JSON list of C-alpha atoms in Angstrom, two decimals:
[
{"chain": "A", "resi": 1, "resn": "UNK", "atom": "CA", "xyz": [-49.20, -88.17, 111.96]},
{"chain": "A", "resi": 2, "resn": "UNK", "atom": "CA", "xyz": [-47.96, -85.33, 109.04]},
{"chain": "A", "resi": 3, "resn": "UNK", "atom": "CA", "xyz": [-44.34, -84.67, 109.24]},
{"chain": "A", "resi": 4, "resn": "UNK", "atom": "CA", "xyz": [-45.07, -81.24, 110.12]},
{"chain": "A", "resi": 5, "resn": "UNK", "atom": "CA", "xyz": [-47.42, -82.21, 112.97]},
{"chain": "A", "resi": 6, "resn": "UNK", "atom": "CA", "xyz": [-44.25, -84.20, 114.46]},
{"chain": "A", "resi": 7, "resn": "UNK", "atom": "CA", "xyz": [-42.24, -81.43, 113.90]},
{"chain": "A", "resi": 8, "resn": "UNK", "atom": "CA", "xyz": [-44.69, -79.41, 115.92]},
{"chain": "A", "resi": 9, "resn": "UNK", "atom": "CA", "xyz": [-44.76, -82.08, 118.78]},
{"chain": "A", "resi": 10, "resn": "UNK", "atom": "CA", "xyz": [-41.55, -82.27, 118.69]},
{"chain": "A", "resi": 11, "resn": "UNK", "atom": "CA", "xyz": [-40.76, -78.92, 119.45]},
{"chain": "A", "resi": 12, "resn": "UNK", "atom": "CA", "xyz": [-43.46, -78.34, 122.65]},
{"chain": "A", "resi": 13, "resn": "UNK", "atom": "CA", "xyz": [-41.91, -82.05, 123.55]},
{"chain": "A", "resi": 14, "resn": "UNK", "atom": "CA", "xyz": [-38.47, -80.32, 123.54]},
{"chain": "A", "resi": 15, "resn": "UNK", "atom": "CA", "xyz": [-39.44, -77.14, 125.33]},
{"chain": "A", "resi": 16, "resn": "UNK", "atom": "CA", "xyz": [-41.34, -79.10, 127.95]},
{"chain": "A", "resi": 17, "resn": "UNK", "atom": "CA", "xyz": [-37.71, -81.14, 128.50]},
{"chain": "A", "resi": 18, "resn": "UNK", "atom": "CA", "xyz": [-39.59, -83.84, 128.03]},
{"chain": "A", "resi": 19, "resn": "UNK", "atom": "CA", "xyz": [-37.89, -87.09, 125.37]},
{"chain": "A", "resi": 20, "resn": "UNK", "atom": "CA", "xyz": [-40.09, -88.08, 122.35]},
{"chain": "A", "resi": 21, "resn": "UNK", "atom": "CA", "xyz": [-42.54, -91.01, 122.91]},
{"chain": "A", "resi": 22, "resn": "UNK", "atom": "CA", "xyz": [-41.83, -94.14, 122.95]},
{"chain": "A", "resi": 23, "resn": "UNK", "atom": "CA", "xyz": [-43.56, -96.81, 120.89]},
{"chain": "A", "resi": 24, "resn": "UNK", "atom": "CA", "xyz": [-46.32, -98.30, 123.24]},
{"chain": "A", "resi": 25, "resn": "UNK", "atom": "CA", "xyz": [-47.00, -94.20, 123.97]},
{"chain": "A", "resi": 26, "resn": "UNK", "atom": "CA", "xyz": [-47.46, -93.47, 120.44]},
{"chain": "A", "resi": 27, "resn": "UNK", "atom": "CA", "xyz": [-49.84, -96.42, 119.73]},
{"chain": "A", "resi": 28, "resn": "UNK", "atom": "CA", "xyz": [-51.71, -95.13, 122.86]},
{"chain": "A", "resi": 29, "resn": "UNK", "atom": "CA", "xyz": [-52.23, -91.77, 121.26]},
{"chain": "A", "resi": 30, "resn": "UNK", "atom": "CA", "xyz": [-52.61, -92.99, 117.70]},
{"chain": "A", "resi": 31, "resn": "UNK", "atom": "CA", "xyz": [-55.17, -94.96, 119.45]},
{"chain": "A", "resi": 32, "resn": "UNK", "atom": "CA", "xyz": [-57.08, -91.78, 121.26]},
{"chain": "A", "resi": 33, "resn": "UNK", "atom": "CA", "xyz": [-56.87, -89.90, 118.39]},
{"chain": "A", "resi": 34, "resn": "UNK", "atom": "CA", "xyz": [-58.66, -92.52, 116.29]},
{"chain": "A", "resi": 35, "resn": "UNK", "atom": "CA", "xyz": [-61.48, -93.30, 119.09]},
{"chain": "A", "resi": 36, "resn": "UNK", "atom": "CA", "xyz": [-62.18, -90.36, 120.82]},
{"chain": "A", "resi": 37, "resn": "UNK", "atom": "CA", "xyz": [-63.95, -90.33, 123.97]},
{"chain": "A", "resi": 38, "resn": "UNK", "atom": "CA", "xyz": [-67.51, -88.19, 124.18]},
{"chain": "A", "resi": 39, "resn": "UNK", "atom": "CA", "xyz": [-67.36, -85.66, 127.18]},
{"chain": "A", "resi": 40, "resn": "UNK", "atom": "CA", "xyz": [-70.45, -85.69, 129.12]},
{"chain": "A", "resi": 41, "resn": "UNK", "atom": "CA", "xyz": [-73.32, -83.59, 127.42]},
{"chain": "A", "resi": 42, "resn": "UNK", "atom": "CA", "xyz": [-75.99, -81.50, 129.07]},
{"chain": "A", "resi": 43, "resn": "UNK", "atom": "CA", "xyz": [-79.05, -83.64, 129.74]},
{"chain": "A", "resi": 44, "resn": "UNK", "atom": "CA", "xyz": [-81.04, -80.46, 127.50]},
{"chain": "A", "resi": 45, "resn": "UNK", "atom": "CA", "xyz": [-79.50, -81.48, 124.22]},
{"chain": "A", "resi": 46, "resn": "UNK", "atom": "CA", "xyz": [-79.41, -85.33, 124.52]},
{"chain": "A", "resi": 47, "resn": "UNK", "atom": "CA", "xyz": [-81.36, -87.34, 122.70]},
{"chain": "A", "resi": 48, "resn": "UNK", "atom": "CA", "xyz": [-83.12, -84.42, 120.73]},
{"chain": "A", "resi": 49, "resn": "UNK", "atom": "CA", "xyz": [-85.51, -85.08, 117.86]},
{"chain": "A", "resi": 50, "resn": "UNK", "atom": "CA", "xyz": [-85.15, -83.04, 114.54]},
{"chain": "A", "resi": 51, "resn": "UNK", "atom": "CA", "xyz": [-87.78, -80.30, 115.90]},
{"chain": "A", "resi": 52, "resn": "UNK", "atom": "CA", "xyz": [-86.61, -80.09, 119.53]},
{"chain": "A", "resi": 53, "resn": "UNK", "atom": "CA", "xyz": [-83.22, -79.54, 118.62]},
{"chain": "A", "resi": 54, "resn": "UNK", "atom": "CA", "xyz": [-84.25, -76.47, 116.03]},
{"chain": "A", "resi": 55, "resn": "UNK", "atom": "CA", "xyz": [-86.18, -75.31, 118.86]},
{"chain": "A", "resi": 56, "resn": "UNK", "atom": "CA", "xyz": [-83.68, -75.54, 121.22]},
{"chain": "A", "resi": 57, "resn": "UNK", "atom": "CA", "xyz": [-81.29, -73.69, 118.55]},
{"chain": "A", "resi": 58, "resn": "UNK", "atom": "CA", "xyz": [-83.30, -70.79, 118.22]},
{"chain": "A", "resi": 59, "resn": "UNK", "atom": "CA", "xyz": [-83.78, -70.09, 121.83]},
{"chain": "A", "resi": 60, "resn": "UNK", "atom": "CA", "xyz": [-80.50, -70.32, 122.43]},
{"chain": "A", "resi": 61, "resn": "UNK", "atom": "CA", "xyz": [-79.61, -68.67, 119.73]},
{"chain": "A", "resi": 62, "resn": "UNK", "atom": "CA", "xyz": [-81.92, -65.47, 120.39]},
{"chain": "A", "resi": 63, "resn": "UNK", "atom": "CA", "xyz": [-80.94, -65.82, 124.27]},
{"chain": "A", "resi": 64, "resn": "UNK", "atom": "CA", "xyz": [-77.24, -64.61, 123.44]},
{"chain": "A", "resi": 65, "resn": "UNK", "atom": "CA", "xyz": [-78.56, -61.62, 120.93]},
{"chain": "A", "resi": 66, "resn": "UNK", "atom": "CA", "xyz": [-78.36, -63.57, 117.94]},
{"chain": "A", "resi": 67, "resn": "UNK", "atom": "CA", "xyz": [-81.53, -62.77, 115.21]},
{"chain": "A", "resi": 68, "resn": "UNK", "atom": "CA", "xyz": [-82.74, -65.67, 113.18]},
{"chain": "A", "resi": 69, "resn": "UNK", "atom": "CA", "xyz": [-85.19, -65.87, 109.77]},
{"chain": "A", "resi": 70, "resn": "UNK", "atom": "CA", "xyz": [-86.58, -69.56, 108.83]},
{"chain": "A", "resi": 71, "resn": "UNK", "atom": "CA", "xyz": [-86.81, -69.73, 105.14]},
{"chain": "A", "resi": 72, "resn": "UNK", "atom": "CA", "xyz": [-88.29, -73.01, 103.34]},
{"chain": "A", "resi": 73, "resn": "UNK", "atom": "CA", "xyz": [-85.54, -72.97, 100.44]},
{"chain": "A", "resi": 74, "resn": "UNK", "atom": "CA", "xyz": [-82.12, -71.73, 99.12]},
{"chain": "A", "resi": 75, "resn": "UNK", "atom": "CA", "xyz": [-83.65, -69.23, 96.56]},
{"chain": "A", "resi": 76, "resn": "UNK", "atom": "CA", "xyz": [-85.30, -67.16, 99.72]},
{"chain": "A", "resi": 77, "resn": "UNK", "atom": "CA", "xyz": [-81.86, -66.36, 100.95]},
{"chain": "A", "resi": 78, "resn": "UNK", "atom": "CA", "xyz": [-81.09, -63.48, 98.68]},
{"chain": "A", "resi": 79, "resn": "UNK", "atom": "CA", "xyz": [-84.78, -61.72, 99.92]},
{"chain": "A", "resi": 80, "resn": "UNK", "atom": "CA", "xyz": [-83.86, -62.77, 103.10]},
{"chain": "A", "resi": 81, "resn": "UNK", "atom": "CA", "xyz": [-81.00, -61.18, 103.78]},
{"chain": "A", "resi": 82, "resn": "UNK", "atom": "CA", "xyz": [-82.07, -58.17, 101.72]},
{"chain": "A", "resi": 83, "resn": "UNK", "atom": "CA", "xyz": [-84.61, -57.80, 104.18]},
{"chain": "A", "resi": 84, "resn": "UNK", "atom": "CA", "xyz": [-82.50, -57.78, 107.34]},
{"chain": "A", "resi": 85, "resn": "UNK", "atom": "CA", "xyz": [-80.03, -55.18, 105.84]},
{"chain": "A", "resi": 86, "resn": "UNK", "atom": "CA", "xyz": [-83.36, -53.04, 105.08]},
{"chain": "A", "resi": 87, "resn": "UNK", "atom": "CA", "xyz": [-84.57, -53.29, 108.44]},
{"chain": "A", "resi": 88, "resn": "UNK", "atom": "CA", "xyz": [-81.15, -52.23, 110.26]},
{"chain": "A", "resi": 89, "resn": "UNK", "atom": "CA", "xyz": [-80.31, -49.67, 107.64]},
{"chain": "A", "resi": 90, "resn": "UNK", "atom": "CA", "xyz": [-77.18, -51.36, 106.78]},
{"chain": "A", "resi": 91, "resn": "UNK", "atom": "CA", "xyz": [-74.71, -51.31, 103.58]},
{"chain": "A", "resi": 92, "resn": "UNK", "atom": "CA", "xyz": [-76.21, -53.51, 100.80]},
{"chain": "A", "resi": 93, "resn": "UNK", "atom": "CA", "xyz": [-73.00, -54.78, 99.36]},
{"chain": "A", "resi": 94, "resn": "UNK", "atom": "CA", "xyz": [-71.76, -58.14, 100.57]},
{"chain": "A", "resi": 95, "resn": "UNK", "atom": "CA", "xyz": [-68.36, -60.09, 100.63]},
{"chain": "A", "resi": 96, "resn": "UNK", "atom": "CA", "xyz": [-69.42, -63.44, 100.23]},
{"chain": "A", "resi": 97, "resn": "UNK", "atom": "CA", "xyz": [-67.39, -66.59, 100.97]},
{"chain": "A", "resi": 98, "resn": "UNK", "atom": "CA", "xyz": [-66.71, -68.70, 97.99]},
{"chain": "A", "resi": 99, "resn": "UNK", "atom": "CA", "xyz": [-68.07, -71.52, 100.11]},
{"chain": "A", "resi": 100, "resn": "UNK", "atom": "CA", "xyz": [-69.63, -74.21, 97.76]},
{"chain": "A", "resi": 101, "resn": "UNK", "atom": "CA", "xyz": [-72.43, -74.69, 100.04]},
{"chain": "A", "resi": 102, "resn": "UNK", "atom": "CA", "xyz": [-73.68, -70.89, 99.00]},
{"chain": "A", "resi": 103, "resn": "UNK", "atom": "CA", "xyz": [-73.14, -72.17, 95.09]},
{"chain": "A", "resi": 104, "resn": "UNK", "atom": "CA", "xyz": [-76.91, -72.49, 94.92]},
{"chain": "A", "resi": 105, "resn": "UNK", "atom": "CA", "xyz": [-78.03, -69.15, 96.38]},
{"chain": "A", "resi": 106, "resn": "UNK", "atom": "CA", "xyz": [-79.60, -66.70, 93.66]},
{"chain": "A", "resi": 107, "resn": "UNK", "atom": "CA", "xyz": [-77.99, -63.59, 94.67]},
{"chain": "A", "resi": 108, "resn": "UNK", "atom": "CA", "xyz": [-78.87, -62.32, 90.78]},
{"chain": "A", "resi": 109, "resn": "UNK", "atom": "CA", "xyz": [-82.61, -62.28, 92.01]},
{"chain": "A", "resi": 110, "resn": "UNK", "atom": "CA", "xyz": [-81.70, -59.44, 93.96]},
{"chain": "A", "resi": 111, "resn": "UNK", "atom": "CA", "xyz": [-79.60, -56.86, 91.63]},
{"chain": "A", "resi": 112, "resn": "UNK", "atom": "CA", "xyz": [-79.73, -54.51, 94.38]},
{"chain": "A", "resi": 113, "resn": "UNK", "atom": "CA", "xyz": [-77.40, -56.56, 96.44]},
{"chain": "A", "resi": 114, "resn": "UNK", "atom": "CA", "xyz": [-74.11, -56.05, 95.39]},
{"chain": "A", "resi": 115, "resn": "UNK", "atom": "CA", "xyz": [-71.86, -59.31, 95.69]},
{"chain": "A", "resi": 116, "resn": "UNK", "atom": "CA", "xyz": [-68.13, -59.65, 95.97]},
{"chain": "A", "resi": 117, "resn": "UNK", "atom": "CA", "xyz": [-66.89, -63.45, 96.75]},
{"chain": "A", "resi": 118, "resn": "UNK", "atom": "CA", "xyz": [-63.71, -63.77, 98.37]},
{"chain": "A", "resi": 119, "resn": "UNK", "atom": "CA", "xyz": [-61.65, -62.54, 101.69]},
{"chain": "A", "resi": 120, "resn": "UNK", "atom": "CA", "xyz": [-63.13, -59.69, 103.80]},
{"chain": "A", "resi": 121, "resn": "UNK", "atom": "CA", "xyz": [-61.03, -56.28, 103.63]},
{"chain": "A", "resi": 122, "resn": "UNK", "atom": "CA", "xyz": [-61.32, -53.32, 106.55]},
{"chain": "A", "resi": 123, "resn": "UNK", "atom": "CA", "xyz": [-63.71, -51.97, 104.30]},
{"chain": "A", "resi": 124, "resn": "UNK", "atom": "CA", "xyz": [-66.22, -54.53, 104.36]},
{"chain": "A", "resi": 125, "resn": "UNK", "atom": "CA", "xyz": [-69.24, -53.84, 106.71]},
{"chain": "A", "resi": 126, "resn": "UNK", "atom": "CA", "xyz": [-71.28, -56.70, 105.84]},
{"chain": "A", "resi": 127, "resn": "UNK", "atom": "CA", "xyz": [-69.82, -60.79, 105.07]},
{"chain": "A", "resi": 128, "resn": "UNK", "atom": "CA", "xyz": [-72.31, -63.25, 104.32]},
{"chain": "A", "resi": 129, "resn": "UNK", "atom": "CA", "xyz": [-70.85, -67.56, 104.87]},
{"chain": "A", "resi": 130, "resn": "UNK", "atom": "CA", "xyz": [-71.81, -70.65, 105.55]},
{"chain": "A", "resi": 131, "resn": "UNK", "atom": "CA", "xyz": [-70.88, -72.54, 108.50]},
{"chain": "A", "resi": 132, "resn": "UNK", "atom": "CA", "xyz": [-70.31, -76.35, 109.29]},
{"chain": "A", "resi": 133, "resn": "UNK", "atom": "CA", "xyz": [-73.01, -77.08, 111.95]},
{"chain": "A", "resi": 134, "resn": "UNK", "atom": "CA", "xyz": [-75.32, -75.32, 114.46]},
{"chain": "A", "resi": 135, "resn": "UNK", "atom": "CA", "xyz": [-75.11, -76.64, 118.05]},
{"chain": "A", "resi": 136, "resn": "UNK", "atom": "CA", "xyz": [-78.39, -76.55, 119.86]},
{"chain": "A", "resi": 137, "resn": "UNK", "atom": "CA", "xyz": [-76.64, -77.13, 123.48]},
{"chain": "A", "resi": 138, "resn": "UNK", "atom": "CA", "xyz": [-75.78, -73.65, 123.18]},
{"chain": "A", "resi": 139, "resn": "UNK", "atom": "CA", "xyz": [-76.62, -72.25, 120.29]},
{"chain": "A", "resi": 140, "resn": "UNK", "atom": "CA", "xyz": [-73.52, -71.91, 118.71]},
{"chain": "A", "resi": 141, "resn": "UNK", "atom": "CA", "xyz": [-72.02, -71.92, 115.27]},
{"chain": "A", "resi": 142, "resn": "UNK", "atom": "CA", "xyz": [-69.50, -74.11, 114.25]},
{"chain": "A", "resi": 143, "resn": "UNK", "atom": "CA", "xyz": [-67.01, -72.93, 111.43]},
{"chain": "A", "resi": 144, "resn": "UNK", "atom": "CA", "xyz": [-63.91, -74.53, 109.81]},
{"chain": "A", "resi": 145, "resn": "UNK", "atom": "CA", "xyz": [-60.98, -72.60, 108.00]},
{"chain": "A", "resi": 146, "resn": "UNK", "atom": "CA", "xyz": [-60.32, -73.25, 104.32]},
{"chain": "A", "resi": 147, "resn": "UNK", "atom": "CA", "xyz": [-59.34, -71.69, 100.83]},
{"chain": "A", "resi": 148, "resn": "UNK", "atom": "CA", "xyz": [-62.95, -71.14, 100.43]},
{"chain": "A", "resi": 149, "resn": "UNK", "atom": "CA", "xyz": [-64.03, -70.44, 103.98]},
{"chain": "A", "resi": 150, "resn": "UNK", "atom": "CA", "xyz": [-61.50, -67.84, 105.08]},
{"chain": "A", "resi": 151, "resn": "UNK", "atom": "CA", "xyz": [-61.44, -67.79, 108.98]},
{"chain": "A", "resi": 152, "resn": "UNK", "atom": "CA", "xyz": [-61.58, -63.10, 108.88]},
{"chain": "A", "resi": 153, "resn": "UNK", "atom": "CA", "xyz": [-64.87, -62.94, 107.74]},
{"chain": "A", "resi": 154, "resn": "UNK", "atom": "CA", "xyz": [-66.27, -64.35, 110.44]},
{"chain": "A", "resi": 155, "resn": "UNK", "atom": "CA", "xyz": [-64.62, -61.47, 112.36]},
{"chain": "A", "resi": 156, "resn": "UNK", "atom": "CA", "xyz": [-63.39, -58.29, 110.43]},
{"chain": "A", "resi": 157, "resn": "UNK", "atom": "CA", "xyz": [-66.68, -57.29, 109.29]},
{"chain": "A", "resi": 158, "resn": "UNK", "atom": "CA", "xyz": [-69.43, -55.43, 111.70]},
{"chain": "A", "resi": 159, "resn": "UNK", "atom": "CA", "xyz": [-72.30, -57.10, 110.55]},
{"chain": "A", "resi": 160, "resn": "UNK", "atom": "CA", "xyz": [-71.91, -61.21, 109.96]},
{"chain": "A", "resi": 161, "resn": "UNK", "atom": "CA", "xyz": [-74.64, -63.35, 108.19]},
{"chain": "A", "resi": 162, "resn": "UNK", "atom": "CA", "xyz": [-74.78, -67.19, 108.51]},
{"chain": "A", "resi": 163, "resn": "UNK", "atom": "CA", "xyz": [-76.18, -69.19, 106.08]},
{"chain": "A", "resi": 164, "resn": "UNK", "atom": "CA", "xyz": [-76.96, -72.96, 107.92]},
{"chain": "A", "resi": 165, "resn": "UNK", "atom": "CA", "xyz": [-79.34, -75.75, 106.35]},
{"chain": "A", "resi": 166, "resn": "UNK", "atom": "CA", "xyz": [-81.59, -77.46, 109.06]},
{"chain": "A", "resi": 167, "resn": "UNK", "atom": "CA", "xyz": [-79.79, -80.55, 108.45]},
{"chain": "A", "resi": 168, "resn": "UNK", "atom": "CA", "xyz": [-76.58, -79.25, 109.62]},
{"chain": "A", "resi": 169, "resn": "UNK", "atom": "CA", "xyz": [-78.28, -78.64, 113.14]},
{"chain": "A", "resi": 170, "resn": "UNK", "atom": "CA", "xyz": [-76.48, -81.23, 115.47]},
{"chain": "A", "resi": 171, "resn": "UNK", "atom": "CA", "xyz": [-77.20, -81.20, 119.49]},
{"chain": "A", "resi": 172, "resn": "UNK", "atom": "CA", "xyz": [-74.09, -80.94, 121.27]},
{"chain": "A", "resi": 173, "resn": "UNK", "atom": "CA", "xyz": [-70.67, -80.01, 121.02]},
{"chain": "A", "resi": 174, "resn": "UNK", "atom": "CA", "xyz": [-69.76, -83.82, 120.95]},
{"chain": "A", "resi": 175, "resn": "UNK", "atom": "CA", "xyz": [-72.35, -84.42, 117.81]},
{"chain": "A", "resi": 176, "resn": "UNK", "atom": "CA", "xyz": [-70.55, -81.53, 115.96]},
{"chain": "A", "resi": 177, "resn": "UNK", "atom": "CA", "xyz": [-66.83, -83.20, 116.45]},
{"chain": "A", "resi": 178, "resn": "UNK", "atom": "CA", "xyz": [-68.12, -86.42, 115.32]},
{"chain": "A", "resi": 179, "resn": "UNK", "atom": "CA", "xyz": [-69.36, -85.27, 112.33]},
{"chain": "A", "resi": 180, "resn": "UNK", "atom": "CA", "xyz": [-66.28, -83.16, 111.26]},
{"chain": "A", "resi": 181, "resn": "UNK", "atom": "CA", "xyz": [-63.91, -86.43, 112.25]},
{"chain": "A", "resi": 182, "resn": "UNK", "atom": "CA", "xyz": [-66.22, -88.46, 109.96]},
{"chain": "A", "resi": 183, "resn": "UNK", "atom": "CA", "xyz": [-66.10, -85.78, 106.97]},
{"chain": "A", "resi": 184, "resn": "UNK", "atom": "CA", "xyz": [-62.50, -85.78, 107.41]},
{"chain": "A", "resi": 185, "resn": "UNK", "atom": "CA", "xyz": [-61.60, -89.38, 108.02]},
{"chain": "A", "resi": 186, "resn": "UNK", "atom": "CA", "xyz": [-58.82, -91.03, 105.29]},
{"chain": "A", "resi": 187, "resn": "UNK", "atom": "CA", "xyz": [-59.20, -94.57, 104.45]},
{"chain": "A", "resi": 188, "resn": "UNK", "atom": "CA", "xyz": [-56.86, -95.39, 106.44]},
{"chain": "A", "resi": 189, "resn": "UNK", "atom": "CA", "xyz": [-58.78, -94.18, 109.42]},
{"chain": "A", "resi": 190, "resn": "UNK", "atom": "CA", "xyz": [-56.67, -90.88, 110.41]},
{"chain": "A", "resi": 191, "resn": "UNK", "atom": "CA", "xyz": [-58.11, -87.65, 110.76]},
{"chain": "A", "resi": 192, "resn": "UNK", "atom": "CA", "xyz": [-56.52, -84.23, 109.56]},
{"chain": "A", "resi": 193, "resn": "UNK", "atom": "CA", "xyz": [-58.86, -81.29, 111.43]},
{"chain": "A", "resi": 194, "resn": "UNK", "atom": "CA", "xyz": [-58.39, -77.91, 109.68]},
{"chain": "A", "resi": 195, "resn": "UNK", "atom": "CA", "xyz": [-56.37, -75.20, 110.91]},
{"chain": "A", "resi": 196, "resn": "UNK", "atom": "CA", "xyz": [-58.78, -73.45, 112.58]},
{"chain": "A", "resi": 197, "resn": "UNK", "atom": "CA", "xyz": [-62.38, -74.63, 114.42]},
{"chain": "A", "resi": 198, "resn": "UNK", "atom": "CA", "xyz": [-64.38, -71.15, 115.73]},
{"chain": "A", "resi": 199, "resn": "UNK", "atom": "CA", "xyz": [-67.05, -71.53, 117.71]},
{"chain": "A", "resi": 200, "resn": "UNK", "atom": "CA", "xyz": [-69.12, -68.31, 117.45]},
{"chain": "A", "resi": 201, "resn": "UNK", "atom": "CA", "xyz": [-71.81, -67.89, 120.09]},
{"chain": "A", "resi": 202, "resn": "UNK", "atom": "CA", "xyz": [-73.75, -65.05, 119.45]},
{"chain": "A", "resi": 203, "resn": "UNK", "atom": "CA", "xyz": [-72.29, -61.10, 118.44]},
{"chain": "A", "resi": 204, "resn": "UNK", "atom": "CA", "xyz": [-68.53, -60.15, 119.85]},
{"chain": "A", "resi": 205, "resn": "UNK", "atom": "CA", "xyz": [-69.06, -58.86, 123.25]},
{"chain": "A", "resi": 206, "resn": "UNK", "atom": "CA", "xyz": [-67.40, -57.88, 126.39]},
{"chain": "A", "resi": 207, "resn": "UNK", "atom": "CA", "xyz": [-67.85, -56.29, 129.74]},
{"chain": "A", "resi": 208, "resn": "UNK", "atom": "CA", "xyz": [-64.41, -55.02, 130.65]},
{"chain": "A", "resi": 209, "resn": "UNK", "atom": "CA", "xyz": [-65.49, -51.49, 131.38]},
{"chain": "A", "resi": 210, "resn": "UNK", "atom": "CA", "xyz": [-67.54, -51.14, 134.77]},
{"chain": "A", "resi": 211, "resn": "UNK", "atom": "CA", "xyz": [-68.99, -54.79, 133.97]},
{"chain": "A", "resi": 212, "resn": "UNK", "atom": "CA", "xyz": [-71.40, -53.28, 131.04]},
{"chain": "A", "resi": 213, "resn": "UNK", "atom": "CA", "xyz": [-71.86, -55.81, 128.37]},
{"chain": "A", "resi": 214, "resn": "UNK", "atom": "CA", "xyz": [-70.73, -53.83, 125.07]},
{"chain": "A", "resi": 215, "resn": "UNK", "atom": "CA", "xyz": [-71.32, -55.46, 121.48]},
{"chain": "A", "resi": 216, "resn": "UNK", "atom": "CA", "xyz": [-68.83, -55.21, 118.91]},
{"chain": "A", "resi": 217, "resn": "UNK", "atom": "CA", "xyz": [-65.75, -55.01, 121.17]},
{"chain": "A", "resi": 218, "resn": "UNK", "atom": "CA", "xyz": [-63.80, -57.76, 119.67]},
{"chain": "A", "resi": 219, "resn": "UNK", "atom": "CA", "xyz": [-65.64, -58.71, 116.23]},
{"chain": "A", "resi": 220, "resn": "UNK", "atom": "CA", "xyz": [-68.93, -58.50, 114.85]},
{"chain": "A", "resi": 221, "resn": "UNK", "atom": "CA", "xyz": [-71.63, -56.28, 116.35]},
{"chain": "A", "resi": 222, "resn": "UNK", "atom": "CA", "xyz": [-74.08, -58.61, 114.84]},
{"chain": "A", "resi": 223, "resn": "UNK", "atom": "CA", "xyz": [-75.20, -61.84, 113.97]},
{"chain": "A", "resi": 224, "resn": "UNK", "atom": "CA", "xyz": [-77.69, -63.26, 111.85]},
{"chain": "A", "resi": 225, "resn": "UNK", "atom": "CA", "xyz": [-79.07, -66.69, 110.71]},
{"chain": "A", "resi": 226, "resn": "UNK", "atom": "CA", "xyz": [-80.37, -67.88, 107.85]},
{"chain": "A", "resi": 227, "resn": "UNK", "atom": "CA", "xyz": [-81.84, -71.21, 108.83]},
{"chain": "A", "resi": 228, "resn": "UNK", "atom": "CA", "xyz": [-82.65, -73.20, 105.24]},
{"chain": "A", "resi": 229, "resn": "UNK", "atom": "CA", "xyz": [-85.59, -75.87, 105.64]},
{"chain": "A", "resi": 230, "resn": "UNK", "atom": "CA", "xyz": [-84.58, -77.94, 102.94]},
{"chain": "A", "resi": 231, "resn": "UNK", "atom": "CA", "xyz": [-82.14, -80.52, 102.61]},
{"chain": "A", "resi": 232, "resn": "UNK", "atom": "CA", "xyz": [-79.40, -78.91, 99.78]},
{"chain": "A", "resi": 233, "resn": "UNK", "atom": "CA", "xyz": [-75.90, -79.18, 100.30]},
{"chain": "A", "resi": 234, "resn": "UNK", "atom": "CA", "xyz": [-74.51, -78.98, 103.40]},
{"chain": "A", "resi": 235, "resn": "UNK", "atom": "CA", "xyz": [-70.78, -79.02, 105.10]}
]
């Protein structure tokens, strides 16, 4: 473990009166941390073929008010999205994650899009990022913090567009943790997760007020998809 992780432990250790570990307890951990476990997966998203689980993705996807648009390649994106701002009226300038897995997206085909990379601002109605993996248990996006994937503009802005590459569809939760451990794994076997994990199922929503679900409450209004068919870089 990082110094500051200790440090961390330490602390919750301390307010939970509770002594630091001893050495056959922090082999056991080391040990759990290493090899996780799988939790039990829903029998819907087990054992899913490439086109059951994009199937399964969609629907659940559209099920929770989430719109998605199939293009065959990375160069569609730019008409793609232009598209979707047309239809809903919406602002056509963008803050854009500087997420290398956009690098090949030809915004310049479109000059009527106007790009800004970087954080979202309070200003920003529209963000456009990619995303670490689609779940098609639930359809659910899975997103990771970073210097180039800043966690706001999955949030601040009103409108939120996902770029995801069909190879970056996994079927369960379990499938989607695996895969981060393994892009994150040191040679020496130990794992360090980002800061922050969001799973984002469908637009921000809540039914506080006489049990009437309300979009928008908490975060974005909407969200969109931009499922890639081909196999460019992913997470």
């Amino acid at each position: 473990m990082s110094a500051g992780r200790d440090q961390i432990l330490g602390g919750i250790r301390q307010a939970l009166k509770r002594g630091p570990l001893d050495e056959a307890e922090r082999r056991t951990l080391a040990e759990r941390l290493a090899h996780p476990q799988r939790n039990l997966v829903p029998a819907r998203a087990a054992s899913l073929e490439p086109a059951a689980r994009l199937a399964l993705f969609i629907a659940m996807s559209e099920e929770v008010q989430t719109t998605v648009t199939q293009v065959d390649r990375a160069a569609a994106v730019p008409r793609a999205v232009a598209d979707y701002l047309s239809r809903h009226n919406l602002p056509s300038r963008l803050v854009v994650t500087p997420d290398p897995q956009l690098a090949d997206i030809p915004w310049a085909e479109r000059p009527m899009l106007e790009i800004r990379r970087g954080r979202a601002e309070d200003s920003d109605a529209v963000a456009v990022t990619a995303c670490f993996a689609g779940i098609a248990e639930t359809g659910t996006l899975m997103l990771i913090s970073g210097p180039e994937s800043p966690t706001r503009n999955n949030f601040l802005p009103d409108t939120h567009i996902v770029v995801l590459r069909r190879a970056q569809l996994v079927a369960s939760y379990e499938d989607g943790w695996a895969r981060l451990r393994d892009k994150l794994r040191a040679p020496d076997g130990s794992v360090a997760l980002p800061r922050t994990v969001n799973f984002i199922t469908g637009p921000s929503r809540t039914a506080d007020i006489e049990q009437r679900i309300e979009l928008g409450a908490h975060g974005p209004r909407r969200l969109h998809i931009v499922l890639i068919a081909d196999e460019g870089p992913a997470a």
